[in-house]
Amino acid sequence: MNSVETKDVHLYYGDFHALKGITMAMRKNQVTAFIGPSGCGKSTYLRCFNRMNDLIDGVKIEGDILIDGVDIYKTNIQVDDLRKHVGMVFQKPNPFPKSIFENVAYGLRVNGTKDKQFIEERVERSLQQAALWDEVKDKLKKSAFELSGGQQQRLCIARALAIEPSVLLMDEPASALDPLSTAKIEELIHQLKENYTIVIVTHNMQQAGRVSDHTAFFYLGELVEYAKTKTIFTNPKDQRTQNYITGRFG
Amino acid sequence: MNQLDKELLQIKTKVEEMWTLVDFQLTSGKEALLSSDEELARRVIKSGKKVNAYDIKIDRMCENIFALFNPVAIDLRWVLAILKINSNLERIGDYAESIASMLKEATPPIEPTLLEESRLLKMFEATEAMLRDVRQAFLEENTELARQVIKQDKRLNKIHAKTDKVLMQYFQTNPDNIYQSLKVAGIIRKLERIGDHTTNIAEEIVFYVDAKVVKHKQKKKRNKDKE
């Protein structure tokens, strides 16, 4: 079953044609990695899935983008509702200037949840899912900024999970972390895919190989190749994919 | 050329050097057979140590590539293939060395009728041709030639399959030369194994160039042929 599906998606930044007819489907409870050189459109495409490009001046999007079968660019779709279904984790950990607890509870409170016990249970569960609970359970009221970079990133993941999205988008989630924190995030991705559909943008080829089930290679706004990760890294069909993953691009 | 390409080129150079040595071992074995040159046979045996050193060196270089460069796609297939080509070349070297030892023990020259009837020279020539062709296939990344080498192995298998019968007949008519004929049988068996290892190398070339696994298919076919 497909969780995210796009049909002939074109995106323009003014005159610049950034995405050129992307048609692909990301399966439910699987990890899909987007790879490609800087400026190839992979992050732009990822941001389409929670309508983060909407606020950029001059952006025009054509084609269909469906999350769990619903076209998210239909006029009657509220972006706030969409983002309850599609969580996002960014390259740099961006905790709010609040306590650890309040960072995770933030999405619930914004969505109007007032039940204290419910919030406490959801915060604990989200922190456990993000493999952070054991490290922070005794200092939930401390500032999120007291955590290490790796812990802050897992806190951001817990924050995204608290609203129980079905899709989790990750834009280079480990590129600012040390190898140990990276390994924790990668292990977390493996665990999270049992409950979530994950789409990850990464510049780290080995990371794409380690964490994803399918990999898509983008180049100059085009989807060049999309296949099982094992196939992409052992026997890619397109010469451009091979050149990129073997470091012989250009 | 990036650093990985430079490292891979260094490995390729080492494999070629090893190949030259193994070629020398096999062709010198044949020369020693024809010329009864014991000194040449001794040199073949001595060069076995060098082949073993190359084997270890190439293994280590491949290990470094895995550890330091995380090769993928064609690079990964190439390094995997090189590991196996290296190991097969080393085995071919071992057999060539062993043939040289047997030749020494067979106190050449081999009796001409035995040489003729056992088709030992034809076996040697066919094995040499296979090794030469597979080397060319490796250097040119020519999978068509590699596939031809795989087919050539049948010829060796046919000669080998008839060896027992031919030598039994020879024993009956030449009961005084059993020792030499036993050595000839041993050499033919080893040449047949060299053919198998050469075929393995050809299969690895197809694997890394075309990303196709042909080895099990060929072995199944070979087993059928042997039956």
Coordinates of C-alpha atoms in Angstrom, one line a residue:
Chain A
M1 CA 0.0 0.0 0.0
N2 CA 1.3 3.5 -0.9
S3 CA 1.4 6.1 1.8
V4 CA 2.7 9.0 -0.3
E5 CA 2.1 9.1 -4.0
T6 CA 2.8 11.8 -6.6
K7 CA 1.8 12.1 -10.2
D8 CA 3.6 14.3 -12.7
V9 CA 4.6 16.9 -10.1
H10 CA 6.2 20.1 -11.5
L11 CA 7.5 22.9 -9.2
Y12 CA 8.6 26.3 -10.4
Y13 CA 10.4 28.9 -8.4
G14 CA 9.5 31.8 -10.6
D15 CA 11.0 30.9 -14.0
F16 CA 13.2 28.1 -12.5
H17 CA 11.8 24.7 -13.2
A18 CA 12.9 22.9 -10.0
L19 CA 10.9 19.6 -10.2
K20 CA 10.2 18.1 -13.6
G21 CA 7.3 15.7 -13.7
I22 CA 8.0 13.5 -10.6
T23 CA 5.8 10.5 -10.5
M24 CA 6.6 8.0 -7.7
A25 CA 5.0 6.2 -4.8
M26 CA 6.4 5.6 -1.3
R27 CA 5.1 2.5 0.4
K28 CA 3.6 2.4 3.8
N29 CA 5.8 1.5 6.7
Q30 CA 8.9 1.6 4.6
V31 CA 11.9 4.0 4.5
T32 CA 12.4 5.8 1.2
A33 CA 15.7 7.7 0.8
F34 CA 16.2 10.7 -1.6
I35 CA 19.7 11.1 -2.8
G36 CA 21.3 13.5 -5.3
P37 CA 23.7 16.4 -5.6
S38 CA 22.8 19.7 -4.0
G39 CA 20.2 21.6 -6.0
C40 CA 18.8 18.5 -7.6
G41 CA 15.3 19.1 -6.1
K42 CA 15.2 16.3 -3.4
S43 CA 14.5 18.7 -0.5
T44 CA 12.1 20.7 -2.5
Y45 CA 10.2 17.6 -3.4
L46 CA 10.2 16.4 0.3
R47 CA 8.8 19.8 1.4
C48 CA 5.9 19.4 -1.0
F49 CA 4.6 16.6 1.2
N50 CA 3.7 18.9 4.0
R51 CA 3.2 22.0 1.9
M52 CA 6.2 23.8 3.2
N53 CA 6.9 25.4 -0.2
D54 CA 3.5 27.2 -0.1
L55 CA 4.9 30.2 1.7
I56 CA 7.8 30.8 -0.8
D57 CA 7.1 33.7 -3.1
G58 CA 6.7 32.7 -6.8
V59 CA 6.3 29.0 -6.2
K60 CA 3.9 27.2 -8.5
I61 CA 3.2 23.5 -8.1
E62 CA 1.4 21.3 -10.6
G63 CA 0.4 17.7 -10.5
D64 CA -1.1 15.5 -7.8
I65 CA 0.4 14.7 -4.3
L66 CA -1.6 12.2 -2.3
I67 CA -1.0 11.3 1.3
D68 CA -2.8 8.2 2.3
G69 CA -5.0 8.7 -0.7
V70 CA -5.9 12.3 -0.1
D71 CA -4.8 15.0 -2.5
I72 CA -3.1 17.5 -0.2
Y73 CA -3.2 20.4 -2.6
K74 CA -7.0 20.5 -2.8
T75 CA -8.4 23.8 -1.6
N76 CA -10.4 22.3 1.2
I77 CA -7.3 20.8 2.9
Q78 CA -6.1 22.8 5.9
V79 CA -2.3 22.9 6.2
D80 CA -2.6 22.5 10.0
D81 CA -4.6 19.3 9.6
L82 CA -2.1 18.1 7.0
R83 CA 0.8 18.6 9.4
K84 CA -0.9 16.4 12.0
H85 CA -0.4 13.6 9.5
V86 CA 3.0 14.6 8.2
G87 CA 5.7 15.2 10.7
M88 CA 9.0 16.8 9.8
V89 CA 12.5 16.6 11.2
F90 CA 15.1 19.1 9.9
Q91 CA 18.9 19.0 9.4
K92 CA 19.8 21.0 12.5
P93 CA 18.0 20.2 15.8
N94 CA 15.6 23.0 16.4
P95 CA 14.1 22.6 19.9
F96 CA 11.9 25.4 21.2
P97 CA 13.2 27.5 24.1
K98 CA 11.1 25.5 26.5
S99 CA 11.5 22.5 28.8
I100 CA 12.0 19.0 27.4
F101 CA 8.5 18.1 28.4
E102 CA 6.9 21.2 26.8
N103 CA 8.8 20.7 23.5
V104 CA 7.1 17.3 23.1
A105 CA 3.7 18.5 24.4
Y106 CA 3.8 21.5 22.1
G107 CA 2.0 20.0 19.2
L108 CA -0.7 18.5 21.4
R109 CA -1.4 21.8 23.2
V110 CA -1.4 23.7 19.8
N111 CA -4.0 21.3 18.6
G112 CA -6.1 22.0 21.7
T113 CA -5.5 19.0 23.9
K114 CA -6.0 19.9 27.5
D115 CA -6.2 16.5 29.3
K116 CA -3.1 16.6 31.5
Q117 CA -2.8 12.8 32.0
F118 CA -3.2 12.3 28.2
I119 CA -0.5 14.7 27.5
E120 CA 1.8 13.2 30.1
E121 CA 1.3 9.7 28.6
R122 CA 1.8 10.9 25.1
V123 CA 5.0 12.7 26.0
E124 CA 6.4 9.6 27.7
R125 CA 5.4 7.4 24.8
S126 CA 6.9 9.8 22.2
L127 CA 10.1 10.1 24.1
Q128 CA 10.3 6.3 24.4
Q129 CA 9.7 5.9 20.7
A130 CA 12.4 8.4 20.0
A131 CA 14.8 6.3 22.3
L132 CA 15.3 9.3 24.6
W133 CA 13.1 8.6 27.6
D134 CA 15.7 6.8 29.7
E135 CA 18.1 9.7 29.2
V136 CA 15.7 12.5 30.1
K137 CA 13.0 11.0 32.4
D138 CA 14.5 12.6 35.5
K139 CA 14.9 16.1 33.9
L140 CA 11.8 16.7 31.9
K141 CA 11.5 20.2 33.3
K142 CA 15.0 21.2 32.3
S143 CA 15.6 23.3 29.2
A144 CA 15.8 21.4 25.9
F145 CA 19.0 23.4 25.2
E146 CA 20.8 21.5 28.0
L147 CA 20.7 18.3 25.8
S148 CA 23.5 17.3 23.5
G149 CA 23.0 17.8 19.7
G150 CA 22.1 14.1 19.2
Q151 CA 19.6 14.2 22.1
Q152 CA 18.1 17.5 20.8
Q153 CA 17.5 15.8 17.4
R154 CA 15.8 12.8 19.0
L155 CA 13.7 15.3 21.0
C156 CA 12.7 16.9 17.7
I157 CA 11.7 13.4 16.5
A158 CA 9.7 12.9 19.7
R159 CA 8.0 16.2 19.2
A160 CA 7.1 15.2 15.6
L161 CA 5.8 11.8 16.9
A162 CA 3.7 13.2 19.7
I163 CA 0.9 14.2 17.2
E164 CA 1.0 10.7 15.8
P165 CA 1.6 11.5 12.1
S166 CA 1.4 8.7 9.6
V167 CA 4.4 10.0 7.6
L168 CA 7.6 11.3 9.0
L169 CA 9.8 13.5 6.7
M170 CA 13.5 13.8 7.6
D171 CA 15.7 16.3 5.8
E172 CA 19.3 15.2 6.5
P173 CA 18.4 14.4 10.1
A174 CA 21.9 13.2 11.1
S175 CA 24.2 15.5 9.1
A176 CA 25.0 17.7 12.0
L177 CA 25.6 14.8 14.4
D178 CA 28.6 12.8 15.5
P179 CA 28.9 9.1 14.5
L180 CA 27.4 7.8 17.8
S181 CA 24.4 10.1 17.6
T182 CA 24.0 9.3 13.9
A183 CA 24.0 5.6 14.8
K184 CA 21.2 6.2 17.3
I185 CA 19.1 8.1 14.8
E186 CA 19.6 5.4 12.2
E187 CA 18.6 2.7 14.7
L188 CA 15.6 4.8 15.6
I189 CA 14.6 5.0 11.9
H190 CA 14.6 1.2 11.7
Q191 CA 12.3 1.0 14.8
L192 CA 10.0 3.8 13.7
K193 CA 9.2 2.3 10.3
E194 CA 7.1 -0.3 12.1
N195 CA 4.5 2.5 12.8
Y196 CA 5.4 5.3 10.3
T197 CA 6.2 5.8 6.7
I198 CA 9.5 7.6 6.6
V199 CA 11.0 9.7 3.8
I200 CA 14.5 10.8 4.3
V201 CA 16.8 13.2 2.4
T202 CA 20.4 12.4 2.9
H203 CA 23.8 13.2 1.4
N204 CA 25.3 10.3 3.1
M205 CA 25.3 7.3 0.7
Q206 CA 26.1 4.8 3.4
Q207 CA 23.3 6.1 5.5
A208 CA 20.8 5.7 2.6
G209 CA 22.1 2.2 2.2
R210 CA 21.8 1.4 5.9
V211 CA 18.4 2.8 6.7
S212 CA 16.2 2.8 3.6
D213 CA 14.2 0.1 1.8
H214 CA 14.0 2.1 -1.4
T215 CA 16.2 4.9 -2.8
A216 CA 15.4 7.6 -5.4
F217 CA 18.1 9.4 -7.2
F218 CA 17.3 13.0 -8.3
Y219 CA 19.3 15.0 -10.8
L220 CA 18.5 18.5 -12.1
G221 CA 14.9 18.3 -11.0
E222 CA 14.3 14.9 -12.5
L223 CA 13.8 11.6 -10.8
V224 CA 16.5 9.6 -12.6
E225 CA 16.1 6.2 -10.9
Y226 CA 13.9 4.8 -8.1
A227 CA 14.4 1.2 -7.0
K228 CA 15.1 -1.0 -4.0
T229 CA 18.1 0.3 -2.1
K230 CA 20.0 -2.9 -2.7
T231 CA 19.6 -2.6 -6.4
I232 CA 20.6 1.1 -6.5
F233 CA 23.8 0.4 -4.6
T234 CA 24.8 -2.8 -6.3
N235 CA 23.5 -2.5 -9.8
P236 CA 22.0 0.8 -10.7
K237 CA 20.4 0.9 -14.2
D238 CA 21.2 4.5 -15.1
Q239 CA 24.8 5.6 -15.7
R240 CA 24.1 8.9 -13.9
T241 CA 23.1 7.1 -10.8
Q242 CA 26.2 4.9 -11.0
N243 CA 28.4 8.0 -11.5
Y244 CA 26.8 9.7 -8.5
I245 CA 26.9 6.9 -6.0
T246 CA 30.5 6.0 -6.9
G247 CA 31.6 9.6 -6.6
R248 CA 32.4 10.1 -10.3
F249 CA 29.9 12.7 -11.1
G250 CA 30.5 15.4 -13.7
Chain B
M1 CA 41.0 10.1 -11.7
N2 CA 39.7 10.1 -8.1
Q3 CA 41.5 8.5 -5.1
L4 CA 39.4 5.3 -5.3
D5 CA 40.2 4.9 -9.0
K6 CA 43.9 5.3 -8.2
E7 CA 43.6 2.6 -5.5
L8 CA 41.7 0.3 -7.8
L9 CA 44.3 0.8 -10.6
Q10 CA 47.0 -0.2 -8.1
I11 CA 45.1 -3.4 -7.3
K12 CA 44.6 -4.1 -11.1
T13 CA 48.4 -3.7 -11.6
K14 CA 49.1 -6.2 -8.9
V15 CA 46.6 -8.7 -10.3
E16 CA 48.3 -8.3 -13.7
E17 CA 51.7 -8.9 -12.2
M18 CA 50.4 -12.0 -10.5
W19 CA 48.7 -13.2 -13.7
T20 CA 52.0 -12.9 -15.6
L21 CA 53.7 -15.1 -12.9
V22 CA 50.9 -17.7 -13.1
D23 CA 51.1 -17.6 -16.9
F24 CA 54.8 -18.2 -16.7
Q25 CA 54.2 -21.2 -14.3
L26 CA 51.7 -22.8 -16.7
T27 CA 53.6 -22.2 -20.0
S28 CA 56.9 -23.2 -18.4
G29 CA 55.2 -26.4 -17.2
K30 CA 54.5 -27.3 -20.8
E31 CA 58.0 -26.3 -21.9
A32 CA 59.5 -28.5 -19.2
L33 CA 57.3 -31.3 -20.4
L34 CA 58.6 -31.0 -24.0
S35 CA 62.2 -30.1 -23.2
S36 CA 62.7 -32.2 -20.1
D37 CA 64.1 -29.1 -18.5
E38 CA 64.3 -29.9 -14.8
E39 CA 65.8 -26.4 -14.0
L40 CA 62.7 -24.8 -15.6
A41 CA 60.4 -27.0 -13.5
R42 CA 62.4 -26.0 -10.4
R43 CA 61.9 -22.3 -11.3
V44 CA 58.1 -22.9 -11.6
I45 CA 58.1 -24.4 -8.2
K46 CA 60.1 -21.5 -6.7
S47 CA 57.8 -18.9 -8.2
G48 CA 54.9 -20.3 -6.2
K49 CA 56.1 -18.3 -3.2
K50 CA 55.8 -15.1 -5.2
V51 CA 52.3 -16.0 -6.3
N52 CA 51.3 -16.6 -2.7
A53 CA 52.8 -13.2 -1.7
Y54 CA 50.7 -11.5 -4.4
D55 CA 47.6 -13.4 -3.1
I56 CA 48.1 -12.0 0.4
K57 CA 48.9 -8.5 -0.9
I58 CA 45.9 -8.3 -3.1
D59 CA 43.6 -9.6 -0.4
R60 CA 44.9 -6.9 1.9
M61 CA 44.5 -4.1 -0.7
C62 CA 40.8 -5.2 -1.3
E63 CA 40.2 -5.2 2.5
N64 CA 41.5 -1.6 2.6
I65 CA 39.1 -0.6 -0.1
F66 CA 36.1 -2.0 1.8
A67 CA 37.2 -0.4 5.0
L68 CA 38.2 3.0 3.7
F69 CA 36.1 3.6 0.6
N70 CA 32.8 1.8 1.1
P71 CA 32.6 0.8 -2.6
V72 CA 29.2 0.5 -4.2
A73 CA 27.8 -0.6 -7.6
I74 CA 30.4 -1.5 -10.2
D75 CA 33.2 -0.7 -7.8
L76 CA 31.8 -3.1 -5.2
R77 CA 31.3 -5.8 -7.8
W78 CA 34.8 -5.2 -9.1
V79 CA 36.5 -5.6 -5.7
L80 CA 34.3 -8.7 -4.9
A81 CA 35.3 -10.1 -8.3
I82 CA 39.0 -9.3 -7.7
L83 CA 39.0 -11.2 -4.4
K84 CA 37.7 -14.3 -6.2
I85 CA 39.9 -13.9 -9.3
N86 CA 42.9 -13.5 -6.9
S87 CA 42.0 -16.7 -5.1
N88 CA 41.4 -18.6 -8.3
L89 CA 44.7 -17.4 -9.8
E90 CA 46.5 -18.5 -6.6
R91 CA 44.9 -22.0 -7.0
I92 CA 46.0 -22.1 -10.6
G93 CA 49.5 -21.2 -9.5
D94 CA 49.4 -24.1 -6.9
Y95 CA 48.3 -26.6 -9.6
A96 CA 51.0 -25.3 -12.0
E97 CA 53.5 -25.7 -9.3
S98 CA 52.2 -29.2 -8.5
I99 CA 52.4 -30.2 -12.2
A100 CA 56.0 -29.0 -12.3
S101 CA 56.8 -31.3 -9.3
M102 CA 55.0 -34.2 -10.9
L103 CA 56.9 -33.7 -14.2
K104 CA 60.2 -33.8 -12.2
E105 CA 59.1 -37.0 -10.6
A106 CA 57.9 -38.5 -13.9
T107 CA 61.6 -38.4 -15.1
P108 CA 60.9 -36.8 -18.5
P109 CA 60.9 -37.1 -21.4
I110 CA 57.4 -38.6 -21.3
E111 CA 57.2 -41.6 -23.5
P112 CA 55.9 -40.3 -26.9
T113 CA 53.0 -42.8 -27.3
L114 CA 51.8 -42.0 -23.8
L115 CA 52.1 -38.3 -24.6
E116 CA 50.1 -38.8 -27.8
E117 CA 47.4 -41.1 -26.5
S118 CA 46.7 -39.2 -23.3
R119 CA 46.3 -36.0 -25.2
L120 CA 48.3 -34.3 -22.5
L121 CA 49.8 -31.7 -24.8
K122 CA 46.3 -30.8 -26.2
M123 CA 45.1 -30.5 -22.6
F124 CA 48.0 -28.1 -21.8
E125 CA 47.4 -26.0 -25.0
A126 CA 43.7 -25.8 -24.3
T127 CA 44.3 -24.7 -20.7
E128 CA 46.9 -22.1 -21.8
A129 CA 44.5 -20.8 -24.4
M130 CA 41.7 -20.5 -21.8
L131 CA 44.0 -18.6 -19.4
R132 CA 45.2 -16.3 -22.1
D133 CA 41.7 -15.5 -23.3
V134 CA 40.3 -14.9 -19.8
R135 CA 43.2 -12.5 -19.1
Q136 CA 42.3 -10.6 -22.3
A137 CA 38.7 -10.6 -21.3
F138 CA 39.7 -9.2 -17.9
L139 CA 41.9 -6.4 -19.4
E140 CA 39.2 -5.5 -22.0
E141 CA 36.2 -6.1 -19.7
N142 CA 35.0 -8.3 -22.6
T143 CA 32.2 -10.4 -21.4
E144 CA 31.6 -12.0 -24.8
L145 CA 35.2 -13.5 -24.6
A146 CA 34.7 -14.4 -21.0
R147 CA 31.5 -16.4 -21.9
Q148 CA 33.5 -18.1 -24.7
V149 CA 36.1 -19.2 -22.1
I150 CA 33.4 -20.7 -20.0
K151 CA 32.4 -22.8 -23.0
Q152 CA 36.0 -23.8 -23.7
D153 CA 36.1 -25.6 -20.4
K154 CA 33.9 -28.4 -22.0
R155 CA 36.9 -29.4 -24.2
L156 CA 39.1 -30.0 -21.1
N157 CA 36.3 -31.9 -19.4
K158 CA 36.0 -34.2 -22.4
I159 CA 39.7 -35.0 -22.5
H160 CA 39.7 -35.5 -18.8
A161 CA 36.7 -37.8 -18.9
K162 CA 38.4 -40.1 -21.3
T163 CA 41.7 -40.2 -19.5
D164 CA 41.0 -43.3 -17.3
K165 CA 40.0 -45.4 -20.3
V166 CA 42.9 -44.3 -22.5
L167 CA 45.4 -44.9 -19.7
M168 CA 44.0 -48.3 -18.9
Q169 CA 44.6 -49.3 -22.5
Y170 CA 48.1 -47.9 -22.3
F171 CA 48.8 -49.8 -19.0
Q172 CA 47.8 -53.1 -20.8
T173 CA 50.1 -52.5 -23.7
N174 CA 52.9 -50.8 -21.7
P175 CA 53.0 -52.4 -18.3
D176 CA 56.6 -51.3 -17.7
N177 CA 55.7 -47.6 -17.8
I178 CA 52.9 -47.4 -15.2
Y179 CA 54.7 -44.8 -13.1
Q180 CA 54.9 -42.3 -15.9
S181 CA 51.3 -42.9 -16.9
L182 CA 50.1 -42.4 -13.3
K183 CA 51.9 -39.0 -13.3
V184 CA 50.3 -38.1 -16.6
A185 CA 46.9 -39.0 -15.2
G186 CA 47.7 -36.7 -12.3
I187 CA 48.8 -33.9 -14.5
I188 CA 45.6 -34.1 -16.6
R189 CA 43.5 -34.0 -13.5
K190 CA 45.3 -30.9 -12.4
L191 CA 44.9 -29.3 -15.8
E192 CA 41.2 -30.0 -15.6
R193 CA 41.1 -28.2 -12.3
I194 CA 43.0 -25.3 -13.8
G195 CA 40.3 -25.2 -16.4
D196 CA 37.6 -25.0 -13.7
H197 CA 39.4 -22.1 -11.9
T198 CA 39.8 -20.3 -15.2
T199 CA 36.1 -20.7 -15.8
N200 CA 35.5 -19.3 -12.3
I201 CA 37.5 -16.2 -13.3
A202 CA 35.5 -15.8 -16.5
E203 CA 32.3 -16.0 -14.4
E204 CA 33.6 -13.2 -12.1
I205 CA 34.3 -11.0 -15.2
V206 CA 30.7 -11.4 -16.3
F207 CA 29.5 -10.7 -12.8
Y208 CA 31.4 -7.4 -12.4
V209 CA 30.9 -6.1 -15.9
D210 CA 27.3 -7.1 -16.6
A211 CA 26.1 -7.6 -13.0
K212 CA 24.9 -11.1 -13.9
V213 CA 25.6 -14.2 -12.0
V214 CA 26.3 -17.1 -14.3
K215 CA 28.3 -19.4 -12.0
H216 CA 25.6 -21.7 -10.8
K217 CA 24.0 -22.0 -14.2
Q218 CA 27.3 -23.0 -15.7
K219 CA 28.1 -25.5 -12.9
K220 CA 24.7 -27.1 -13.4
K221 CA 25.4 -27.3 -17.1
R222 CA 28.9 -28.7 -16.5
N223 CA 27.4 -31.3 -14.1
K224 CA 24.9 -32.3 -16.8
D225 CA 27.7 -32.6 -19.3
K226 CA 29.8 -34.8 -17.0
E227 CA 26.8 -37.0 -16.4

